[in-house]
Coordinates of C-alpha atoms in Angstrom, one line a residue:
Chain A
X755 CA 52.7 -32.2 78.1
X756 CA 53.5 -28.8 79.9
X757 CA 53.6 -28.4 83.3
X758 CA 52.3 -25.1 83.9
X759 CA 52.4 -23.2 87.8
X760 CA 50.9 -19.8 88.8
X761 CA 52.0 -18.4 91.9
X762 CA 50.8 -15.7 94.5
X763 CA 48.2 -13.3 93.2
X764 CA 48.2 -14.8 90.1
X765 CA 47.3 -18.1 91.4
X766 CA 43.8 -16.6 93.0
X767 CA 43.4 -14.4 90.3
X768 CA 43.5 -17.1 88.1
X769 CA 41.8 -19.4 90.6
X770 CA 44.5 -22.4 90.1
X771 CA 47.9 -22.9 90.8
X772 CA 48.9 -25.7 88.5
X773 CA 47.3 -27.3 85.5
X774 CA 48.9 -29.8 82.2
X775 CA 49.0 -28.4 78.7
X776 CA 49.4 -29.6 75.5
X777 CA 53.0 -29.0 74.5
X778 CA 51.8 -27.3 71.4
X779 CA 53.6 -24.0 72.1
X780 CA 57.5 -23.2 70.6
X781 CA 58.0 -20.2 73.2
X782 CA 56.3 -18.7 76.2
X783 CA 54.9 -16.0 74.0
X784 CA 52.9 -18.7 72.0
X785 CA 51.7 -20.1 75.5
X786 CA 51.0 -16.7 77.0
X787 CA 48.7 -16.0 74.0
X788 CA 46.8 -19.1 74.3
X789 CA 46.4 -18.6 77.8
X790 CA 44.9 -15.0 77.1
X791 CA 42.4 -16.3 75.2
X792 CA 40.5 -17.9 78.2
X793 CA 39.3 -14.2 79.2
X794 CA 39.9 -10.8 80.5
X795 CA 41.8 -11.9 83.8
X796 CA 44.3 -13.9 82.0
X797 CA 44.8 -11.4 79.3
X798 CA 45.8 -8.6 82.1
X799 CA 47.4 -11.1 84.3
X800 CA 49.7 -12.9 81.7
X801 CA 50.0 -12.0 78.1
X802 CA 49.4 -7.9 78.8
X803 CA 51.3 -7.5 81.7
X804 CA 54.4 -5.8 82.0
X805 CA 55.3 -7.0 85.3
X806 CA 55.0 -10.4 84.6
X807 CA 57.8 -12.8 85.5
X808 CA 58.3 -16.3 84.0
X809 CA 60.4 -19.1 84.8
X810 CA 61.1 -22.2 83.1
X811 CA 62.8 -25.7 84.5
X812 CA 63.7 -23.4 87.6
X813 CA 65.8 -20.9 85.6
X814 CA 64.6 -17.2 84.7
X815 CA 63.1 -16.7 81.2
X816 CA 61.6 -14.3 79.3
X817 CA 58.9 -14.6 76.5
X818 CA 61.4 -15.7 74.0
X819 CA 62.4 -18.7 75.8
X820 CA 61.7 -22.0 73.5
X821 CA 59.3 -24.6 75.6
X822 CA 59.0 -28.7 75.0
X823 CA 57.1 -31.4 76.1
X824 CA 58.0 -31.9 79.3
X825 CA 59.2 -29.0 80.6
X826 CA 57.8 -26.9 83.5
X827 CA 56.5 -23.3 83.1
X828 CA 56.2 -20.7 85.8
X829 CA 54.1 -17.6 86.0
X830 CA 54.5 -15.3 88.9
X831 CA 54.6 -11.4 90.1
X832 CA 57.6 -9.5 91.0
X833 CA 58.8 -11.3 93.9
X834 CA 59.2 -10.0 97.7
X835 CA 60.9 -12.1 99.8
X836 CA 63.8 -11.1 102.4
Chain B
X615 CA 70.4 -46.3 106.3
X616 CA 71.8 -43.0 106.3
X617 CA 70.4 -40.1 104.9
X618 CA 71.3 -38.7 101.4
X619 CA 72.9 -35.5 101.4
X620 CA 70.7 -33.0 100.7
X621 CA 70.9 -31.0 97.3
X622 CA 71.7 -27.8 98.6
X623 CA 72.8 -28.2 102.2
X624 CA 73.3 -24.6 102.6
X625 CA 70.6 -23.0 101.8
X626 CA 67.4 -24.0 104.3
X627 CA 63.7 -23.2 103.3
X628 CA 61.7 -24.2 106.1
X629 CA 58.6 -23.0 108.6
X630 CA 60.2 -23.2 112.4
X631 CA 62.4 -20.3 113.8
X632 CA 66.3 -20.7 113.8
X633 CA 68.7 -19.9 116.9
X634 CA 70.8 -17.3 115.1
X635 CA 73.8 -18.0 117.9
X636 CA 73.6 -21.9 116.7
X637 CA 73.5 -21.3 113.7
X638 CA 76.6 -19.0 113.3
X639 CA 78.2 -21.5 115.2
X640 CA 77.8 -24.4 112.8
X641 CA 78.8 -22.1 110.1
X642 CA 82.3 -21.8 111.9
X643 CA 82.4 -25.2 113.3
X644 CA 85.8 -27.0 111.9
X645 CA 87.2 -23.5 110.3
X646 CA 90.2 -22.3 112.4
X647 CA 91.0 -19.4 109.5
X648 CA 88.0 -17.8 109.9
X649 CA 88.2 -14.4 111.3
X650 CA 84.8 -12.5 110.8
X651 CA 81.3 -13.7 110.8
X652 CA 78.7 -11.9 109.5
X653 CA 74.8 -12.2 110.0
X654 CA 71.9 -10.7 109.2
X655 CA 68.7 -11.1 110.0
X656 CA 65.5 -9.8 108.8
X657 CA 62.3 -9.9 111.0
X658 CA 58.8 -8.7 110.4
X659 CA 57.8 -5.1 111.0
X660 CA 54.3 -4.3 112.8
X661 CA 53.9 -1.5 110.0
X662 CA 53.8 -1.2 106.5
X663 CA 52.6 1.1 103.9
X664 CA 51.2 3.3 106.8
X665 CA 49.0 0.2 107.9
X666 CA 49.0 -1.8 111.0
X667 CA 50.0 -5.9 109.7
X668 CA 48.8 -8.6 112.0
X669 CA 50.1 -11.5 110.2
X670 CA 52.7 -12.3 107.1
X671 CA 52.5 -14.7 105.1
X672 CA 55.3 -16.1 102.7
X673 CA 54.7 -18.5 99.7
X674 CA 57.9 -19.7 97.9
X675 CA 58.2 -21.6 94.1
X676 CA 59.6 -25.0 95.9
X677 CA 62.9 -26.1 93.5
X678 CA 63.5 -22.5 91.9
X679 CA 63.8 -21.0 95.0
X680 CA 66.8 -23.7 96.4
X681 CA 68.1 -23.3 92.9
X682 CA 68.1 -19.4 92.9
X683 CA 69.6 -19.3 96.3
X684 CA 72.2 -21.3 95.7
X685 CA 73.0 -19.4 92.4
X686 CA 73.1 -16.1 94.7
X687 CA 75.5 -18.1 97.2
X688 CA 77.8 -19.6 95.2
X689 CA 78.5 -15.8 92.8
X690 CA 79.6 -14.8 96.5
X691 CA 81.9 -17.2 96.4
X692 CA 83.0 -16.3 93.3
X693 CA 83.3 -12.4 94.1
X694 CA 84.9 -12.8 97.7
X695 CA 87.5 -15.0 99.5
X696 CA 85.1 -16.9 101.9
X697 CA 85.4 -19.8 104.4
X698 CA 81.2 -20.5 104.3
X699 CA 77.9 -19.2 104.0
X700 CA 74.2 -20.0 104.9
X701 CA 70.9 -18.6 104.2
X702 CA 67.6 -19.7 105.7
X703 CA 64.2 -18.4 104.6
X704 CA 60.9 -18.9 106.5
X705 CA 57.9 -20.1 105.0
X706 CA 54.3 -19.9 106.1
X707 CA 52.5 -17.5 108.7
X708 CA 54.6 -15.2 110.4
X709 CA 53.7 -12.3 113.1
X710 CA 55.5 -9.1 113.9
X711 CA 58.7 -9.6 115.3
X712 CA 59.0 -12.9 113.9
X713 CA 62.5 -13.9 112.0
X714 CA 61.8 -13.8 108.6
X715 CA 65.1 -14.9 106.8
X716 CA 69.2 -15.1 107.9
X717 CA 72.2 -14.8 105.7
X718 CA 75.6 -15.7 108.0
X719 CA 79.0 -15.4 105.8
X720 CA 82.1 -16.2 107.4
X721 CA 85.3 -15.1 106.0
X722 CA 89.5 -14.5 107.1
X723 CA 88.9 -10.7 107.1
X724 CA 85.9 -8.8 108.0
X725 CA 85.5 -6.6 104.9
X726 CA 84.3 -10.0 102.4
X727 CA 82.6 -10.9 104.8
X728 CA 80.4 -7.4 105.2
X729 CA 80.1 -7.3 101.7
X730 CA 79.2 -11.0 100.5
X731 CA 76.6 -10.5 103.5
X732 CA 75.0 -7.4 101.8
X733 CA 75.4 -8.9 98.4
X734 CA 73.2 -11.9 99.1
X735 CA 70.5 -10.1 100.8
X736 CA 70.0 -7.9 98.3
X737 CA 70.2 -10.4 95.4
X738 CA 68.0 -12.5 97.3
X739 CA 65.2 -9.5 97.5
X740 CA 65.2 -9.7 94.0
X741 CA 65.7 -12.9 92.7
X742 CA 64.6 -15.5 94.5
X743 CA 61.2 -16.6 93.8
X744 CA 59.1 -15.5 97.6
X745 CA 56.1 -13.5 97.9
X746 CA 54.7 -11.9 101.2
X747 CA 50.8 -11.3 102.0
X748 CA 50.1 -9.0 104.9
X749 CA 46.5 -9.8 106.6
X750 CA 45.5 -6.2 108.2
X751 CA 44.3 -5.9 112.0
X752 CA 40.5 -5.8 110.3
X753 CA 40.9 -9.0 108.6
X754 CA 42.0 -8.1 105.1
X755 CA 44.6 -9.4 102.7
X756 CA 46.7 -7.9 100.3
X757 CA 50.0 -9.0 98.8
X758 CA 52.8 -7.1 99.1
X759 CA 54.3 -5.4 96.2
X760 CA 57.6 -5.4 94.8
X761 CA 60.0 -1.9 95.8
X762 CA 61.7 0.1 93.0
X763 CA 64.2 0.8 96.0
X764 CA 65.1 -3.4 96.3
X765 CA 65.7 -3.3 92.1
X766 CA 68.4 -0.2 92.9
X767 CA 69.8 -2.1 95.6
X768 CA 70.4 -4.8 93.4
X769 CA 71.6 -2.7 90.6
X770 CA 74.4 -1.5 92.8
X771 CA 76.6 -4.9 92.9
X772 CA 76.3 -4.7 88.9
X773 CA 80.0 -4.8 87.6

């Protein structure tokens, strides 16, 4: 399974902040276009957005990064701490 | 029973205020070849965007943002001669005035110290994983967006 976390607006947007998916997907790309098919929010929110940042196990990643059972995947916008 | 040592025990996410004096002071506790400390601290403005905020709120990605932190910390290290470093970063509701976050570097000589200081603050504002929500004087919310002037920052430690 993936472990998958949305953060910040995405998380109301979206209207969860964490849910477990099949580990079905070789990259975020594949993941994101899953995802987009749920409906209009997610498609803006992920898969079309340009803004979107993406983490996995921790580290930044990008929409190339390879994904396995197991591992933890984090969506979130540009962040603004400090 | 003792307590493990934590993970990252410089770096501090946490909701209570810090004592910036005390905290400086544990930075140098031990060191006698440190010659400058220097902290910053960044508190919460009663304005932004033209409006009036009442309250900020911060939401953090708990493990990442340790992890990104430390990452932040430690190329400090790399890039200047320094004795220590320590940044703390407050979660949860916040009002104007408020500490938000401190970043206290102590060094031999003052100039790694200014830099590593400036370095990690702006690093921090864009890469570790925090996100502020302002909750206007009428009641409303709205998350704060990212500055193109905090990517430039960044861009200017680029080697």
């Amino acid at each position: 399974m993936l472990n998958v976390l949305y953060f910040a607006s995405f998380r109301e947007v979206l209207g969860q902040a964490q849910e477990q998916l099949p580990a079905d997907f070789q990259t975020v790309e594949c993941l994101l276009k899953a995802l987009a098919e749920r409906g209009e929010a997610w498609q803006h929110a992920l898969l079309n957005n340009q803004n979107l940042q993406i983490a996995v196990n921790h580290d930044v990643a990008n929409r190339n990064t390879a994904i396995k059972a197991g591992d933890e995947v984090a969506f979130f916008p540009p962040v603004t701490g400090g | 029973m003792t307590n493990p040592e934590p993970m990252f025990p410089h770096i501090r996410i946490c909701e209570e205020d810090f004592d910036l004096t005390a905290e400086a002071n544990k930075l140098r506790a031990g060191h006698k070849d440190i010659g400058a400390v220097v902290t910053f601290v960044g508190t919460v403005r009663d304005i932004n965007e033209g409006d009036e905020v009442s309250i900020l709120e911060l939401e953090h990605y708990p493990g990442m943002t340790e992890k990104a932190l430390e990452k932040i910390r430690l190329e400090a290290h790399q890039r200047w001669h320094l004795e220590a470093s320590h940044i703390i970063h407050r979660i949860g509701k916040m009002y104007p005035c408020d500490q938000i976050v401190m970043v206290a570097v102590a060094s031999r000589h003052r100039e790694n110290a200014f830099h590593a200081a400036h370095f990690i603050m702006d690093y921090l504002k864009t890469n570790a994983p925090f996100w502020k929500k302002e909750t206007l004087p009428d009641g409303s919310e709205r998350w704060v967006d990212a500055r193109v002037s905090d990517a430039e920052a960044h861009k200017r430690w680029d080697k």
